[in-house]
Amino acid sequence: MNDESKNKIKERYHQVIQRGERFWPDSIFKDAIMALAIFVILILLATFIGVASEPKADPSDMSYVPRPEWYFLFLFKFLAIYGQIPLLGKIEWIATVIVPSIAIILLVLMPFLDKSPNRYYSKRIMPLSIMGVLVTSMVSLTLMADVPTGTSLPGILQTIGGLVIPGLAYILILLLAFFFKKAPATCMAWTAVAAGVLMVGFTVAVLFLAPAPVTAETVVANTVIEKIQAGQDLYAVNCVECHGEDGKVTKIEGVKGLEGKEIPAINNNDVLYTLDDASIGEVIAYGRPIAGMNPFGKAFNPEGLSKSEIDYIVTFMRYMWDDRFEKPVLKPLYPPLAAGEVPSYDVHIAPIFNRYCVSCHRKGKDNNNFWVTSYDEILKTGDNAPNVIAGDANSPLLTLISGTPIMDPADPTKELAGKMPPNNNLKPDIVAVIKAWIMAGMPQTADDAAKLTPVPVPTATPKP
Amino acid sequence: MWQKIYLWLDERLGLKEMYTGILDRPEPKGNWWNTLGSASLFLFILQAVTGIFLTVYYTPSPDHAYDSIQYIMTGVAFGWLVRGVHHWGATLMVLVVFIHLLRVFVTASYKYPRELTWLVGVGLFLMTLGMGFTGYLLPWNQKAFWATTVATQIAGSVPYLGDFILKVLRGGSDLSALTLQRFFAAHIWILPAILTGLIFVHLFLIIKHGESHFPQKED
């Protein structure tokens, strides 16, 4: 740039500020309002949306689908779409290194590439058009980030909308700028507008056609009490079979493959004083093969316990059995029932079954194929199904949990099914809840149960 | 009395010159688009303040990072607010800085005599993204761990240098305690130091050349 145009720019700026304002107080005033608005927005976001809880990092959990922070999502999507291009798509570093580097270099060199002193919008149609297409494609890639790429219709549409259209638009704009200089400059602007409209259209179409994303709800325990309770539930399913409800079993009974194995009790100071949380966690994750302890971590079994879940179990053991810790007050297993109230599966029965039965009565265990991990399973599974019959006080399940084995009618000395649970008895109030549930017709949801609960006749209130 | 203190300070600090030099500057007529730069600065200061509070309780080790954040969220008075503001502030800062960059691009404010301001600004933008990237790992949850695994893998795809870059970022071949320590150091020392330095250069250049005006037909 020559001195003449430099002076022209300086002179022009001098004129402009003559008609301008003062930094203090005019501009600062607007800045302060903006800062205040941002502050209020942040407080509102932090208070009403907050930060989503996530489970602890688990390096052995290979099944986790990674997802970057939202402002990198467009790059993530770009990579995914780029990877589908035949041949070129295999050379990953073109998309991961070359393309971002070009973008950054262009950004850095902008003042040196665009040396014309012109600043007015209509004199800079080419850079504005390119930037417009770029930003629109970034927004559209971000919006489409959760739609899977592939050969399905949304997959193809997003390839066109996210890669083909912007690509063609850049080429067209550059051709117009450097080869077809005779074409009016507005052609470039129209190219950009057309590409933008098409991209928006394709994005809307993709989002409309895309299958609803499956969000697996993971429950994260945040407070100590929540952790202990989560740990108790996990302990009941995974550990009770061998270690017993209170961890003091020293000889395993009734577990295939480990029958009669002698194990140390895990609820005493020998264990809890000498092993810290991390060590107990490692024992659970990796097992102790010589002592007969199976590994429960994800490193051995994709369905295994996650790092967070193991943490919960350790917290549970610590607070319940370590005498240096104060025993917390935990909420009851199920909400107490009012007189005559009908229990429901969701609210009362599921927690009971999970605590006392699921440990053995699930897939892959020796249990006459009677599984109780869901409402339907309780009703339908089992070699001698049904084990529960609505309104029948002699349902096999009720007989067994009352402590009476069922004998073979042909040979009265032979047990068809032993009492349940095999090693101890359920508390009478729990048996009563299950009985009340079966007698009332086994409602699944709290609403169903409420309908079955006899409504006390309301005393008539005089209308005003 | 106050008059005396003011005069004493003014003699030594030059408050009057500061006022005319920094505050009482003539500027072109602006609008709300001109507030994005100062909004970025405000967000940076807010992130610094909340970040400093968070380091009081945060422990950068794989064994304790997750639990220390859980403690901030549930155990510390207003910890949830400080963390919430830091979390959302990061999102908003990336957004505001990016829109600020677009505004400067659209009004061609990067042209003479403000080329250097633009260069420094691009540096600030990249550092902001770096802050977002390094801060994302610190909670040490599943999302953080696997996103960083993939992102460092991508950085490792550079031909020839990839393996070296990957090892520098991770402090070894896998994500480990070293990675967390490294990202923490970058997040609270290295990048903020660079950012602060660049911000001062950026501000100096703005005061030196004045804010650019919105282009009119004759520009």
mmCIF file with all atom_site columns, N, CA and C in Angstrom, chain A residues 12-13 20-24 27 30-31 42 50 54-55 57-58 61 70-71 93 96 107-108 114 116 118-120 123-124 131 221 227, chain B residues 23-25 27 30 35 38 46 66 70 88 91 105-108 110-111 118-119 132 140-143 146 157 210-211 213 216-217 219:
data_model
loop_
_atom_site.group_PDB
_atom_site.id
_atom_site.type_symbol
_atom_site.label_atom_id
_atom_site.label_alt_id
_atom_site.label_comp_id
_atom_site.label_asym_id
_atom_site.label_entity_id
_atom_site.label_seq_id
_atom_site.pdbx_PDB_ins_code
_atom_site.Cartn_x
_atom_site.Cartn_y
_atom_site.Cartn_z
_atom_site.occupancy
_atom_site.B_iso_or_equiv
_atom_site.pdbx_formal_charge
_atom_site.auth_seq_id
_atom_site.auth_comp_id
_atom_site.auth_asym_id
_atom_site.auth_atom_id
_atom_site.pdbx_PDB_model_num
ATOM 1   N N  . ARG A 1 12  ? -9.534  9.997   6.466  1.00 0.00 ? 12  ARG A N  1
ATOM 2   C CA . ARG A 1 12  ? -10.929 9.549   6.529  1.00 0.00 ? 12  ARG A CA 1
ATOM 3   C C  . ARG A 1 12  ? -11.298 9.202   7.988  1.00 0.00 ? 12  ARG A C  1
ATOM 4   N N  . TYR A 1 13  ? -10.379 8.498   8.686  1.00 0.00 ? 13  TYR A N  1
ATOM 5   C CA . TYR A 1 13  ? -10.654 8.115   10.069 1.00 0.00 ? 13  TYR A CA 1
ATOM 6   C C  . TYR A 1 13  ? -10.769 9.358   10.946 1.00 0.00 ? 13  TYR A C  1
ATOM 7   N N  . GLY A 1 20  ? -17.852 11.416  15.936 1.00 0.00 ? 20  GLY A N  1
ATOM 8   C CA . GLY A 1 20  ? -18.073 10.216  16.750 1.00 0.00 ? 20  GLY A CA 1
ATOM 9   C C  . GLY A 1 20  ? -18.478 10.486  18.171 1.00 0.00 ? 20  GLY A C  1
ATOM 10  N N  . GLU A 1 21  ? -18.107 9.552   19.045 1.00 0.00 ? 21  GLU A N  1
ATOM 11  C CA . GLU A 1 21  ? -18.460 9.647   20.456 1.00 0.00 ? 21  GLU A CA 1
ATOM 12  C C  . GLU A 1 21  ? -17.184 9.512   21.276 1.00 0.00 ? 21  GLU A C  1
ATOM 13  N N  . ARG A 1 22  ? -17.326 9.556   22.618 1.00 0.00 ? 22  ARG A N  1
ATOM 14  C CA . ARG A 1 22  ? -16.162 9.345   23.475 1.00 0.00 ? 22  ARG A CA 1
ATOM 15  C C  . ARG A 1 22  ? -16.187 7.914   24.000 1.00 0.00 ? 22  ARG A C  1
ATOM 16  N N  . PHE A 1 23  ? -14.985 7.361   24.207 1.00 0.00 ? 23  PHE A N  1
ATOM 17  C CA . PHE A 1 23  ? -14.926 5.999   24.759 1.00 0.00 ? 23  PHE A CA 1
ATOM 18  C C  . PHE A 1 23  ? -15.594 6.004   26.137 1.00 0.00 ? 23  PHE A C  1
ATOM 19  N N  . TRP A 1 24  ? -15.195 6.993   26.961 1.00 0.00 ? 24  TRP A N  1
ATOM 20  C CA . TRP A 1 24  ? -15.858 7.205   28.236 1.00 0.00 ? 24  TRP A CA 1
ATOM 21  C C  . TRP A 1 24  ? -16.725 8.437   28.125 1.00 0.00 ? 24  TRP A C  1
ATOM 22  N N  . SER A 1 27  ? -19.072 4.564   24.917 1.00 0.00 ? 27  SER A N  1
ATOM 23  C CA . SER A 1 27  ? -18.866 3.150   24.566 1.00 0.00 ? 27  SER A CA 1
ATOM 24  C C  . SER A 1 27  ? -18.879 2.276   25.805 1.00 0.00 ? 27  SER A C  1
ATOM 25  N N  . LYS A 1 30  ? -22.254 1.014   26.912 1.00 0.00 ? 30  LYS A N  1
ATOM 26  C CA . LYS A 1 30  ? -22.784 -0.157  26.193 1.00 0.00 ? 30  LYS A CA 1
ATOM 27  C C  . LYS A 1 30  ? -22.031 -1.422  26.599 1.00 0.00 ? 30  LYS A C  1
ATOM 28  N N  . ASP A 1 31  ? -20.689 -1.301  26.727 1.00 0.00 ? 31  ASP A N  1
ATOM 29  C CA . ASP A 1 31  ? -19.893 -2.467  27.134 1.00 0.00 ? 31  ASP A CA 1
ATOM 30  C C  . ASP A 1 31  ? -20.360 -2.998  28.476 1.00 0.00 ? 31  ASP A C  1
ATOM 31  N N  . LEU A 1 42  ? -25.155 -16.142 32.349 1.00 0.00 ? 42  LEU A N  1
ATOM 32  C CA . LEU A 1 42  ? -24.350 -17.232 32.911 1.00 0.00 ? 42  LEU A CA 1
ATOM 33  C C  . LEU A 1 42  ? -24.922 -17.724 34.237 1.00 0.00 ? 42  LEU A C  1
ATOM 34  N N  . GLY A 1 50  ? -27.314 -25.915 34.702 1.00 0.00 ? 50  GLY A N  1
ATOM 35  C CA . GLY A 1 50  ? -26.240 -26.563 35.452 1.00 0.00 ? 50  GLY A CA 1
ATOM 36  C C  . GLY A 1 50  ? -25.307 -27.356 34.556 1.00 0.00 ? 50  GLY A C  1
ATOM 37  N N  . GLU A 1 54  ? -21.702 -36.803 34.685 1.00 0.00 ? 54  GLU A N  1
ATOM 38  C CA . GLU A 1 54  ? -21.192 -37.864 33.821 1.00 0.00 ? 54  GLU A CA 1
ATOM 39  C C  . GLU A 1 54  ? -20.514 -38.889 34.703 1.00 0.00 ? 54  GLU A C  1
ATOM 40  N N  . PRO A 1 55  ? -20.534 -40.167 34.303 1.00 0.00 ? 55  PRO A N  1
ATOM 41  C CA . PRO A 1 55  ? -19.785 -41.138 35.110 1.00 0.00 ? 55  PRO A CA 1
ATOM 42  C C  . PRO A 1 55  ? -18.279 -40.904 35.006 1.00 0.00 ? 55  PRO A C  1
ATOM 43  N N  . ALA A 1 57  ? -14.296 -41.336 34.438 1.00 0.00 ? 57  ALA A N  1
ATOM 44  C CA . ALA A 1 57  ? -13.549 -41.892 33.306 1.00 0.00 ? 57  ALA A CA 1
ATOM 45  C C  . ALA A 1 57  ? -13.201 -43.349 33.572 1.00 0.00 ? 57  ALA A C  1
ATOM 46  N N  . ASP A 1 58  ? -13.412 -44.183 32.553 1.00 0.00 ? 58  ASP A N  1
ATOM 47  C CA . ASP A 1 58  ? -13.128 -45.605 32.712 1.00 0.00 ? 58  ASP A CA 1
ATOM 48  C C  . ASP A 1 58  ? -12.340 -46.088 31.497 1.00 0.00 ? 58  ASP A C  1
ATOM 49  N N  . ASP A 1 61  ? -13.397 -49.105 29.438 1.00 0.00 ? 61  ASP A N  1
ATOM 50  C CA . ASP A 1 61  ? -14.700 -49.162 28.781 1.00 0.00 ? 61  ASP A CA 1
ATOM 51  C C  . ASP A 1 61  ? -14.574 -48.748 27.327 1.00 0.00 ? 61  ASP A C  1
ATOM 52  N N  . TRP A 1 70  ? -19.120 -29.028 22.049 1.00 0.00 ? 70  TRP A N  1
ATOM 53  C CA . TRP A 1 70  ? -19.967 -28.678 20.898 1.00 0.00 ? 70  TRP A CA 1
ATOM 54  C C  . TRP A 1 70  ? -19.260 -27.828 19.866 1.00 0.00 ? 70  TRP A C  1
ATOM 55  N N  . TYR A 1 71  ? -18.296 -26.961 20.287 1.00 0.00 ? 71  TYR A N  1
ATOM 56  C CA . TYR A 1 71  ? -17.694 -26.093 19.273 1.00 0.00 ? 71  TYR A CA 1
ATOM 57  C C  . TYR A 1 71  ? -16.667 -26.806 18.415 1.00 0.00 ? 71  TYR A C  1
ATOM 58  N N  . TRP A 1 93  ? -5.038  -37.626 7.143  1.00 0.00 ? 93  TRP A N  1
ATOM 59  C CA . TRP A 1 93  ? -4.382  -36.373 7.537  1.00 0.00 ? 93  TRP A CA 1
ATOM 60  C C  . TRP A 1 93  ? -4.711  -35.204 6.634  1.00 0.00 ? 93  TRP A C  1
ATOM 61  N N  . THR A 1 96  ? -7.539  -33.979 8.719  1.00 0.00 ? 96  THR A N  1
ATOM 62  C CA . THR A 1 96  ? -7.212  -33.623 10.102 1.00 0.00 ? 96  THR A CA 1
ATOM 63  C C  . THR A 1 96  ? -6.125  -32.564 10.174 1.00 0.00 ? 96  THR A C  1
ATOM 64  N N  . LEU A 1 107 ? -6.630  -17.431 7.796  1.00 0.00 ? 107 LEU A N  1
ATOM 65  C CA . LEU A 1 107 ? -7.064  -16.479 8.814  1.00 0.00 ? 107 LEU A CA 1
ATOM 66  C C  . LEU A 1 107 ? -5.896  -15.556 9.203  1.00 0.00 ? 107 LEU A C  1
ATOM 67  N N  . VAL A 1 108 ? -4.724  -16.162 9.392  1.00 0.00 ? 108 VAL A N  1
ATOM 68  C CA . VAL A 1 108 ? -3.552  -15.386 9.805  1.00 0.00 ? 108 VAL A CA 1
ATOM 69  C C  . VAL A 1 108 ? -3.141  -14.417 8.697  1.00 0.00 ? 108 VAL A C  1
ATOM 70  N N  . ASP A 1 114 ? -5.561  -9.814  1.367  1.00 0.00 ? 114 ASP A N  1
ATOM 71  C CA . ASP A 1 114 ? -6.565  -8.855  0.928  1.00 0.00 ? 114 ASP A CA 1
ATOM 72  C C  . ASP A 1 114 ? -5.994  -7.456  1.142  1.00 0.00 ? 114 ASP A C  1
ATOM 73  N N  . SER A 1 116 ? -6.286  -4.709  -0.795 1.00 0.00 ? 116 SER A N  1
ATOM 74  C CA . SER A 1 116 ? -6.980  -3.530  -1.307 1.00 0.00 ? 116 SER A CA 1
ATOM 75  C C  . SER A 1 116 ? -7.481  -2.692  -0.132 1.00 0.00 ? 116 SER A C  1
ATOM 76  N N  . ASN A 1 118 ? -10.116 -1.098  0.043  1.00 0.00 ? 118 ASN A N  1
ATOM 77  C CA . ASN A 1 118 ? -11.572 -1.018  0.076  1.00 0.00 ? 118 ASN A CA 1
ATOM 78  C C  . ASN A 1 118 ? -12.153 -1.757  1.276  1.00 0.00 ? 118 ASN A C  1
ATOM 79  N N  . ARG A 1 119 ? -13.077 -1.096  1.938  1.00 0.00 ? 119 ARG A N  1
ATOM 80  C CA . ARG A 1 119 ? -13.689 -1.733  3.095  1.00 0.00 ? 119 ARG A CA 1
ATOM 81  C C  . ARG A 1 119 ? -15.182 -1.936  2.932  1.00 0.00 ? 119 ARG A C  1
ATOM 82  N N  . TYR A 1 120 ? -15.808 -1.199  2.013  1.00 0.00 ? 120 TYR A N  1
ATOM 83  C CA . TYR A 1 120 ? -17.268 -1.279  1.943  1.00 0.00 ? 120 TYR A CA 1
ATOM 84  C C  . TYR A 1 120 ? -17.695 -2.658  1.430  1.00 0.00 ? 120 TYR A C  1
ATOM 85  N N  . LYS A 1 123 ? -17.717 -3.885  -2.147 1.00 0.00 ? 123 LYS A N  1
ATOM 86  C CA . LYS A 1 123 ? -16.426 -3.983  -2.819 1.00 0.00 ? 123 LYS A CA 1
ATOM 87  C C  . LYS A 1 123 ? -15.667 -5.231  -2.364 1.00 0.00 ? 123 LYS A C  1
ATOM 88  N N  . ARG A 1 124 ? -16.253 -6.006  -1.483 1.00 0.00 ? 124 ARG A N  1
ATOM 89  C CA . ARG A 1 124 ? -15.556 -7.197  -0.949 1.00 0.00 ? 124 ARG A CA 1
ATOM 90  C C  . ARG A 1 124 ? -16.459 -8.415  -1.039 1.00 0.00 ? 124 ARG A C  1
ATOM 91  N N  . MET A 1 131 ? -16.749 -16.496 3.256  1.00 0.00 ? 131 MET A N  1
ATOM 92  C CA . MET A 1 131 ? -16.942 -16.615 4.698  1.00 0.00 ? 131 MET A CA 1
ATOM 93  C C  . MET A 1 131 ? -18.387 -17.009 5.014  1.00 0.00 ? 131 MET A C  1
ATOM 94  N N  . ALA A 1 221 ? -24.554 -40.920 40.654 1.00 0.00 ? 221 ALA A N  1
ATOM 95  C CA . ALA A 1 221 ? -24.751 -40.549 42.050 1.00 0.00 ? 221 ALA A CA 1
ATOM 96  C C  . ALA A 1 221 ? -23.777 -39.434 42.396 1.00 0.00 ? 221 ALA A C  1
ATOM 97  N N  . LYS A 1 227 ? -24.457 -42.232 46.544 1.00 0.00 ? 227 LYS A N  1
ATOM 98  C CA . LYS A 1 227 ? -23.442 -43.226 46.182 1.00 0.00 ? 227 LYS A CA 1
ATOM 99  C C  . LYS A 1 227 ? -23.639 -44.509 46.984 1.00 0.00 ? 227 LYS A C  1
ATOM 100 N N  . LEU B 2 23  ? -9.304  6.550   28.685 1.00 0.00 ? 23  LEU B N  1
ATOM 101 C CA . LEU B 2 23  ? -10.762 6.646   28.788 1.00 0.00 ? 23  LEU B CA 1
ATOM 102 C C  . LEU B 2 23  ? -11.367 7.703   27.874 1.00 0.00 ? 23  LEU B C  1
ATOM 103 N N  . ASP B 2 24  ? -10.811 8.918   27.905 1.00 0.00 ? 24  ASP B N  1
ATOM 104 C CA . ASP B 2 24  ? -11.432 10.017  27.171 1.00 0.00 ? 24  ASP B CA 1
ATOM 105 C C  . ASP B 2 24  ? -10.941 10.059  25.733 1.00 0.00 ? 24  ASP B C  1
ATOM 106 N N  . ARG B 2 25  ? -11.126 8.919   25.023 1.00 0.00 ? 25  ARG B N  1
ATOM 107 C CA . ARG B 2 25  ? -10.662 8.865   23.641 1.00 0.00 ? 25  ARG B CA 1
ATOM 108 C C  . ARG B 2 25  ? -11.835 9.113   22.707 1.00 0.00 ? 25  ARG B C  1
ATOM 109 N N  . GLU B 2 27  ? -14.027 8.296   19.526 1.00 0.00 ? 27  GLU B N  1
ATOM 110 C CA . GLU B 2 27  ? -14.298 7.040   18.834 1.00 0.00 ? 27  GLU B CA 1
ATOM 111 C C  . GLU B 2 27  ? -15.343 7.260   17.776 1.00 0.00 ? 27  GLU B C  1
ATOM 112 N N  . GLY B 2 30  ? -20.496 3.921   17.433 1.00 0.00 ? 30  GLY B N  1
ATOM 113 C CA . GLY B 2 30  ? -20.546 2.463   17.388 1.00 0.00 ? 30  GLY B CA 1
ATOM 114 C C  . GLY B 2 30  ? -21.936 1.936   17.639 1.00 0.00 ? 30  GLY B C  1
ATOM 115 N N  . THR B 2 35  ? -19.446 -4.115  21.078 1.00 0.00 ? 35  THR B N  1
ATOM 116 C CA . THR B 2 35  ? -19.236 -4.520  22.469 1.00 0.00 ? 35  THR B CA 1
ATOM 117 C C  . THR B 2 35  ? -18.654 -5.929  22.569 1.00 0.00 ? 35  THR B C  1
ATOM 118 N N  . SER B 2 38  ? -15.037 -6.209  24.176 1.00 0.00 ? 38  SER B N  1
ATOM 119 C CA . SER B 2 38  ? -14.997 -6.027  25.629 1.00 0.00 ? 38  SER B CA 1
ATOM 120 C C  . SER B 2 38  ? -15.739 -7.167  26.323 1.00 0.00 ? 38  SER B C  1
ATOM 121 N N  . LEU B 2 46  ? -13.867 -13.231 33.978 1.00 0.00 ? 46  LEU B N  1
ATOM 122 C CA . LEU B 2 46  ? -14.789 -14.075 34.737 1.00 0.00 ? 46  LEU B CA 1
ATOM 123 C C  . LEU B 2 46  ? -14.269 -15.513 34.813 1.00 0.00 ? 46  LEU B C  1
ATOM 124 N N  . TYR B 2 66  ? -12.103 -36.440 39.551 1.00 0.00 ? 66  TYR B N  1
ATOM 125 C CA . TYR B 2 66  ? -13.554 -36.603 39.459 1.00 0.00 ? 66  TYR B CA 1
ATOM 126 C C  . TYR B 2 66  ? -14.221 -36.334 40.804 1.00 0.00 ? 66  TYR B C  1
ATOM 127 N N  . GLN B 2 70  ? -16.869 -33.465 42.105 1.00 0.00 ? 70  GLN B N  1
ATOM 128 C CA . GLN B 2 70  ? -18.132 -33.813 42.741 1.00 0.00 ? 70  GLN B CA 1
ATOM 129 C C  . GLN B 2 70  ? -18.273 -33.104 44.088 1.00 0.00 ? 70  GLN B C  1
ATOM 130 N N  . TRP B 2 88  ? -20.316 -22.786 31.641 1.00 0.00 ? 88  TRP B N  1
ATOM 131 C CA . TRP B 2 88  ? -21.058 -22.077 30.605 1.00 0.00 ? 88  TRP B CA 1
ATOM 132 C C  . TRP B 2 88  ? -20.275 -20.894 30.079 1.00 0.00 ? 88  TRP B C  1
ATOM 133 N N  . THR B 2 91  ? -18.225 -21.987 27.127 1.00 0.00 ? 91  THR B N  1
ATOM 134 C CA . THR B 2 91  ? -19.043 -22.079 25.919 1.00 0.00 ? 91  THR B CA 1
ATOM 135 C C  . THR B 2 91  ? -19.304 -20.699 25.333 1.00 0.00 ? 91  THR B C  1
ATOM 136 N N  . PHE B 2 105 ? -14.110 -9.369  10.534 1.00 0.00 ? 105 PHE B N  1
ATOM 137 C CA . PHE B 2 105 ? -13.930 -9.781  9.140  1.00 0.00 ? 105 PHE B CA 1
ATOM 138 C C  . PHE B 2 105 ? -14.937 -9.073  8.239  1.00 0.00 ? 105 PHE B C  1
ATOM 139 N N  . VAL B 2 106 ? -16.199 -9.057  8.657  1.00 0.00 ? 106 VAL B N  1
ATOM 140 C CA . VAL B 2 106 ? -17.257 -8.500  7.811  1.00 0.00 ? 106 VAL B CA 1
ATOM 141 C C  . VAL B 2 106 ? -17.050 -7.005  7.586  1.00 0.00 ? 106 VAL B C  1
ATOM 142 N N  . THR B 2 107 ? -16.623 -6.288  8.627  1.00 0.00 ? 107 THR B N  1
ATOM 143 C CA . THR B 2 107 ? -16.428 -4.841  8.451  1.00 0.00 ? 107 THR B CA 1
ATOM 144 C C  . THR B 2 107 ? -15.025 -4.508  7.955  1.00 0.00 ? 107 THR B C  1
ATOM 145 N N  . ALA B 2 108 ? -14.252 -5.549  7.615  1.00 0.00 ? 108 ALA B N  1
ATOM 146 C CA . ALA B 2 108 ? -12.888 -5.364  7.097  1.00 0.00 ? 108 ALA B CA 1
ATOM 147 C C  . ALA B 2 108 ? -12.048 -4.486  8.009  1.00 0.00 ? 108 ALA B C  1
ATOM 148 N N  . TYR B 2 110 ? -9.696  -5.416  9.705  1.00 0.00 ? 110 TYR B N  1
ATOM 149 C CA . TYR B 2 110 ? -8.320  -5.923  9.814  1.00 0.00 ? 110 TYR B CA 1
ATOM 150 C C  . TYR B 2 110 ? -7.378  -5.206  8.862  1.00 0.00 ? 110 TYR B C  1
ATOM 151 N N  . LYS B 2 111 ? -7.908  -4.281  8.069  1.00 0.00 ? 111 LYS B N  1
ATOM 152 C CA . LYS B 2 111 ? -7.043  -3.627  7.082  1.00 0.00 ? 111 LYS B CA 1
ATOM 153 C C  . LYS B 2 111 ? -6.218  -2.499  7.717  1.00 0.00 ? 111 LYS B C  1
ATOM 154 N N  . TRP B 2 118 ? -5.286  -7.661  14.137 1.00 0.00 ? 118 TRP B N  1
ATOM 155 C CA . TRP B 2 118 ? -5.940  -8.878  13.632 1.00 0.00 ? 118 TRP B CA 1
ATOM 156 C C  . TRP B 2 118 ? -5.090  -10.115 13.926 1.00 0.00 ? 118 TRP B C  1
ATOM 157 N N  . LEU B 2 119 ? -3.795  -10.022 13.658 1.00 0.00 ? 119 LEU B N  1
ATOM 158 C CA . LEU B 2 119 ? -2.914  -11.170 13.893 1.00 0.00 ? 119 LEU B CA 1
ATOM 159 C C  . LEU B 2 119 ? -2.976  -11.600 15.358 1.00 0.00 ? 119 LEU B C  1
ATOM 160 N N  . GLY B 2 132 ? -10.441 -24.210 25.750 1.00 0.00 ? 132 GLY B N  1
ATOM 161 C CA . GLY B 2 132 ? -11.599 -25.102 25.723 1.00 0.00 ? 132 GLY B CA 1
ATOM 162 C C  . GLY B 2 132 ? -11.167 -26.552 25.640 1.00 0.00 ? 132 GLY B C  1
ATOM 163 N N  . TRP B 2 140 ? -12.284 -35.272 34.172 1.00 0.00 ? 140 TRP B N  1
ATOM 164 C CA . TRP B 2 140 ? -11.911 -36.688 34.171 1.00 0.00 ? 140 TRP B CA 1
ATOM 165 C C  . TRP B 2 140 ? -13.148 -37.601 34.230 1.00 0.00 ? 140 TRP B C  1
ATOM 166 N N  . ASN B 2 141 ? -14.162 -37.267 33.449 1.00 0.00 ? 141 ASN B N  1
ATOM 167 C CA . ASN B 2 141 ? -15.296 -38.180 33.332 1.00 0.00 ? 141 ASN B CA 1
ATOM 168 C C  . ASN B 2 141 ? -15.218 -38.893 31.980 1.00 0.00 ? 141 ASN B C  1
ATOM 169 N N  . GLN B 2 142 ? -16.166 -39.773 31.736 1.00 0.00 ? 142 GLN B N  1
ATOM 170 C CA . GLN B 2 142 ? -16.147 -40.580 30.523 1.00 0.00 ? 142 GLN B CA 1
ATOM 171 C C  . GLN B 2 142 ? -16.046 -39.711 29.265 1.00 0.00 ? 142 GLN B C  1
ATOM 172 N N  . LYS B 2 143 ? -16.911 -38.668 29.221 1.00 0.00 ? 143 LYS B N  1
ATOM 173 C CA . LYS B 2 143 ? -16.958 -37.795 28.061 1.00 0.00 ? 143 LYS B CA 1
ATOM 174 C C  . LYS B 2 143 ? -15.587 -37.153 27.832 1.00 0.00 ? 143 LYS B C  1
ATOM 175 N N  . TRP B 2 146 ? -12.728 -39.843 26.784 1.00 0.00 ? 146 TRP B N  1
ATOM 176 C CA . TRP B 2 146 ? -12.749 -40.413 25.426 1.00 0.00 ? 146 TRP B CA 1
ATOM 177 C C  . TRP B 2 146 ? -12.663 -39.344 24.364 1.00 0.00 ? 146 TRP B C  1
ATOM 178 N N  . SER B 2 157 ? -2.310  -37.838 13.824 1.00 0.00 ? 157 SER B N  1
ATOM 179 C CA . SER B 2 157 ? -2.359  -38.313 12.445 1.00 0.00 ? 157 SER B CA 1
ATOM 180 C C  . SER B 2 157 ? -1.511  -37.467 11.503 1.00 0.00 ? 157 SER B C  1
ATOM 181 N N  . GLY B 2 210 ? -7.211  3.374   17.646 1.00 0.00 ? 210 GLY B N  1
ATOM 182 C CA . GLY B 2 210 ? -8.624  3.710   17.784 1.00 0.00 ? 210 GLY B CA 1
ATOM 183 C C  . GLY B 2 210 ? -9.481  2.596   17.219 1.00 0.00 ? 210 GLY B C  1
ATOM 184 N N  . GLU B 2 211 ? -10.732 2.562   17.645 1.00 0.00 ? 211 GLU B N  1
ATOM 185 C CA . GLU B 2 211 ? -11.641 1.555   17.095 1.00 0.00 ? 211 GLU B CA 1
ATOM 186 C C  . GLU B 2 211 ? -11.941 1.896   15.653 1.00 0.00 ? 211 GLU B C  1
ATOM 187 N N  . HIS B 2 213 ? -14.151 2.248   12.230 1.00 0.00 ? 213 HIS B N  1
ATOM 188 C CA . HIS B 2 213 ? -15.546 2.645   12.036 1.00 0.00 ? 213 HIS B CA 1
ATOM 189 C C  . HIS B 2 213 ? -16.221 1.681   11.075 1.00 0.00 ? 213 HIS B C  1
ATOM 190 N N  . GLN B 2 216 ? -18.475 2.913   5.166  1.00 0.00 ? 216 GLN B N  1
ATOM 191 C CA . GLN B 2 216 ? -19.539 3.549   4.402  1.00 0.00 ? 216 GLN B CA 1
ATOM 192 C C  . GLN B 2 216 ? -19.215 3.413   2.923  1.00 0.00 ? 216 GLN B C  1
ATOM 193 N N  . LYS B 2 217 ? -20.121 3.893   2.111  1.00 0.00 ? 217 LYS B N  1
ATOM 194 C CA . LYS B 2 217 ? -19.947 3.740   0.658  1.00 0.00 ? 217 LYS B CA 1
ATOM 195 C C  . LYS B 2 217 ? -18.577 4.219   0.177  1.00 0.00 ? 217 LYS B C  1
ATOM 196 N N  . ASP B 2 219 ? -15.701 4.085   1.671  1.00 0.00 ? 219 ASP B N  1
ATOM 197 C CA . ASP B 2 219 ? -14.532 3.375   2.188  1.00 0.00 ? 219 ASP B CA 1
ATOM 198 C C  . ASP B 2 219 ? -14.096 2.265   1.240  1.00 0.00 ? 219 ASP B C  1
#
